[in-house]
Each structure stands twice: as structure tokens, then as C-alpha cells.
Amino acid sequence: MAHPDRFLLAGVMGWPVMHSRSPLLHNYWFKRHELAGTYVPLAIRPEGLAAALRALHPLGFAGCNLTIPHKQQAMTIVDEMDAVAKSIGAISCVVVKRDGSLAGSNNDCYGFIHNIKQEQPGWRADAGPIVVIGAGGGSRAVCYGLLQEGAREIRLLNRTFARAKGIANEFGGPIKTLPWESRHDALDGAAMVVNATSQGMSGQPALDIHLGKLPKTALAADIIYTPLETPFLGAARQRGNRAVNGLGMLLHQGRPAWKAWFGIEPEVTPELRSLVERSLA
Ligand SMILES: NC(=O)c1ccc[n+]([C@@H]2O[C@H](COP(=O)([O-])OP(=O)(O)OC[C@H]3O[C@@H](n4cnc5c(N)ncnc54)[C@H](OP(=O)(O)O)[C@@H]3O)[C@@H](O)[C@H]2O)c1
């Protein structure tokens, strides 16, 4: 729980890390909740991760987030992991427990689902087939979250088929893997399509997909937030589909972290969204 005499500390470990918008997000919440505390970017080389994580407790940190390239390596360092982190195969958040031990969790799927729910009230995962494109770490969080929400059919496509098959085999349930060449046709009758590849990110080519078969009623979501509107989302919006970008996924994943670190559930307000959007502009 937050304590009035304590200076609250958390941060994000990455390499590189200075591009991270997490300090902006978390420091907004310190201000909004009128708490004495700070959230800092921590540039940690992969070979220094174990020492850095073990230093959190003596330094008085409540915990930290992890970004590239630390999310998998941290699994070999923490003392315990929750079921979500184990299933997704990555740790996005570390909590320092009272005795100094480290607990790892993954809040990316919470972030994805709660962003969709906030942006599209009334959205249901069981409304119809969902097409997920990509099979990296982001896709694992998306698929896990959609299954938890009761998705009845997930059509999973990835350039490297074996990676998609790996997710389907591990997660089980209603995930159908389809070959990459069928991605345009896979949109037929879908209620939702998610871009969980890195295609469309600043500096990367657009995702190669034709939206002709996507029903106009379908929701298009991207987990990318640089740029805020990827070519995929722009094309979907132009033809009349509802579109949700990836920024809210980042913002919402911070909420369970705060709950675990400081005992507070902060809100993703329109003011916070526009603050982070302005920093990305
Ligand atoms: N909003 C958020 O909070 C959030 C959270 C996590 C990730 N993200 C974003 O999501 C994106 C993916 O991240 P990640 O961690 O999942 O990355 P990752 O594990 O490296 O996976 C990358 C995915 O993109 C696919 N891909 C790469 N190049 C491609 C190409 N030329 N054509 C088709 N597919 C291609 C890969 O397919 P192969 O398997 O064939 O290589 C793989 O499915 C990044 O832009 C990241 O910033 C956002």
C-alpha cells in the first residue's frame, strides 16, 4: 500500500530505454494521485539484468516494468511467476515483495483487452471470428487475452507458420492456424482483425493485407502505437471499419502494475491519452 512517509519508486528496464513512454505515463499518475514518488528509465544491458533486478529491493523500488530485450531473460531470474507470464512466456512487470523476493507477471494482455473495452464499450470476444496476424510476443498476449475473454474462433496467421502453430499447440482452445498466403481471404466474415506484427511501425513497411473481404462491421485493432495510425488502421478506417490503435494497450498495462506496487488503481483518462499522444506526435 502507498505510505505517506515513503518516496515511491518504480521504473522501466530496457536496452535501449530512452524511447519509452512509460515514465511519462507513470509520472502522470504520481501527480494525479498527489503522491511523492517517481518512475525512471533504467538503461540496463542484458548481462546486467540479474544484478539490476536484485538491486530493486535494497534501493527501495516497489518494482519495475521490463521492455526489449529483457522480457524472456527475466523469467530465469525472478523467484516466482504468475500463470499469465508463464503462458505468455514473458515478464512485463516485476513486483518486489515485502521479503525482497521478486514476482514476475505479464500485463500486456490485460492492457490489450481493457483498451478495447474502454474504446469500444459493448465489445465482446465471442461476437464472431477474430483474425490475429503475427505470432511474436505481442500476439501471444493478444491471443491469451482473447481466449480468456471467451473468443470462440481465432484465425491465427503468421509469416513463419511454425510460430503460429506453436501458439495454437500451447494455448489450445479455438485457435485455427492458417497459411500466410490466405491472410486476405481469412478476413471473410470476421468480427475483428488484429495486427500483432511489427509491420506498419515507423521505419517498417506496411502490413501487406487487402481488406476487401473484411465486413464493414468488423473492428480493426493494431498493437502498434508509433505511428498512432498505421497504414493498416488507416485503410480500415477509410473503408468504414471501427479502428483502435495500440497506445491504450500500453497505458492500460500500467494499471495492474500500480495496483501491485502501490495498492492504487489509476485511470486511463482522456487527459493522459492526449499527453502521451502529444509526445508521440
Ligand atoms: N501497445 C503495446 O503495449 C505493445 C506491446 C507489445 C508489442 N507492441 C508492438 O507490437 C509489435 C510486435 O511486437 P512483438 O514484441 O510481438 O515483436 P516480435 O516478437 O519480434 O514479433 C514480430 C512479429 O512481426 C512479424 N513480422 C516481422 N516482419 C514481418 C514481415 N516483413 N512480414 C510479415 N510479418 C512480419 C513476425 O513474423 P515472423 O514470426 O515470421 O518473424 C512476428 O509475428 C511491435 O511494433 C511492438 O512495438 C506493442
XYZ file of C-alpha atoms in Angstrom, residues 131-223:
93
model
C -8.266 -12.800 -37.136
C -4.903 -12.305 -35.406
C -1.918 -11.573 -37.655
C 1.518 -12.163 -36.145
C 2.882 -14.717 -33.693
C 5.525 -12.860 -31.680
C 5.388 -11.773 -28.027
C 2.621 -9.228 -28.663
C 0.465 -11.803 -30.444
C 0.842 -14.273 -27.566
C -0.534 -11.636 -25.172
C -3.384 -10.800 -27.583
C -4.335 -14.471 -28.136
C -4.165 -15.253 -24.425
C -6.378 -12.279 -23.593
C -8.917 -13.101 -26.316
C -9.158 -16.710 -25.127
C -9.650 -15.566 -21.520
C -12.454 -13.314 -22.758
C -14.230 -16.252 -24.367
C -13.269 -15.960 -28.044
C -14.864 -18.844 -29.933
C -12.745 -18.735 -33.096
C -9.298 -17.218 -33.561
C -7.804 -17.422 -37.047
C -4.069 -17.063 -36.481
C -1.731 -16.225 -39.357
C 1.981 -15.550 -39.337
C 4.668 -15.203 -41.990
C 6.533 -18.045 -40.253
C 3.816 -20.658 -39.935
C 5.599 -22.748 -37.280
C 5.449 -19.878 -34.777
C 1.674 -19.617 -35.165
C 1.373 -23.381 -34.827
C 3.424 -23.162 -31.621
C 0.914 -20.750 -30.070
C -2.034 -22.888 -31.167
C -0.442 -26.021 -29.712
C 0.429 -24.346 -26.410
C -2.785 -22.406 -25.852
C -5.179 -24.960 -27.314
C -8.773 -23.834 -27.485
C -10.341 -22.378 -30.595
C -7.153 -21.194 -32.348
C -7.008 -22.186 -36.022
C -3.726 -21.619 -37.833
C -3.944 -20.624 -41.466
C -1.177 -20.225 -44.067
C 0.221 -16.715 -44.615
C -0.999 -16.693 -48.252
C -4.604 -16.944 -47.081
C -4.489 -13.784 -44.942
C -6.652 -11.708 -47.317
C -9.360 -14.394 -47.526
C -9.187 -15.139 -43.787
C -10.911 -11.791 -43.165
C -14.148 -13.082 -44.677
C -16.905 -12.985 -42.042
C -14.572 -11.766 -39.268
C -15.883 -9.665 -36.376
C -12.406 -8.363 -35.568
C -8.886 -8.274 -37.014
C -5.741 -7.539 -35.018
C -2.350 -6.587 -36.438
C 0.144 -8.025 -33.965
C 3.120 -7.897 -36.337
C 5.752 -5.174 -36.391
C 4.634 -4.217 -39.921
C 3.409 -0.635 -40.122
C 5.602 0.523 -37.266
C 7.639 3.673 -38.013
C 10.558 2.640 -40.209
C 8.864 -0.627 -41.294
C 6.819 -1.320 -44.425
C 3.032 -1.501 -44.120
C 1.370 -4.818 -43.330
C 0.694 -6.477 -46.684
C -3.019 -7.216 -46.496
C -6.099 -6.445 -48.637
C -9.133 -5.588 -46.558
C -11.668 -6.248 -49.350
C -13.234 -9.271 -47.608
C -13.394 -7.704 -44.127
C -17.016 -6.986 -43.180
C -17.651 -3.245 -42.685
C -18.998 -4.035 -39.218
C -15.688 -5.536 -38.090
C -13.362 -3.902 -35.583
C -9.737 -3.383 -36.655
C -7.111 -3.177 -33.917
C -3.368 -2.629 -34.034
C -0.959 -3.111 -31.143
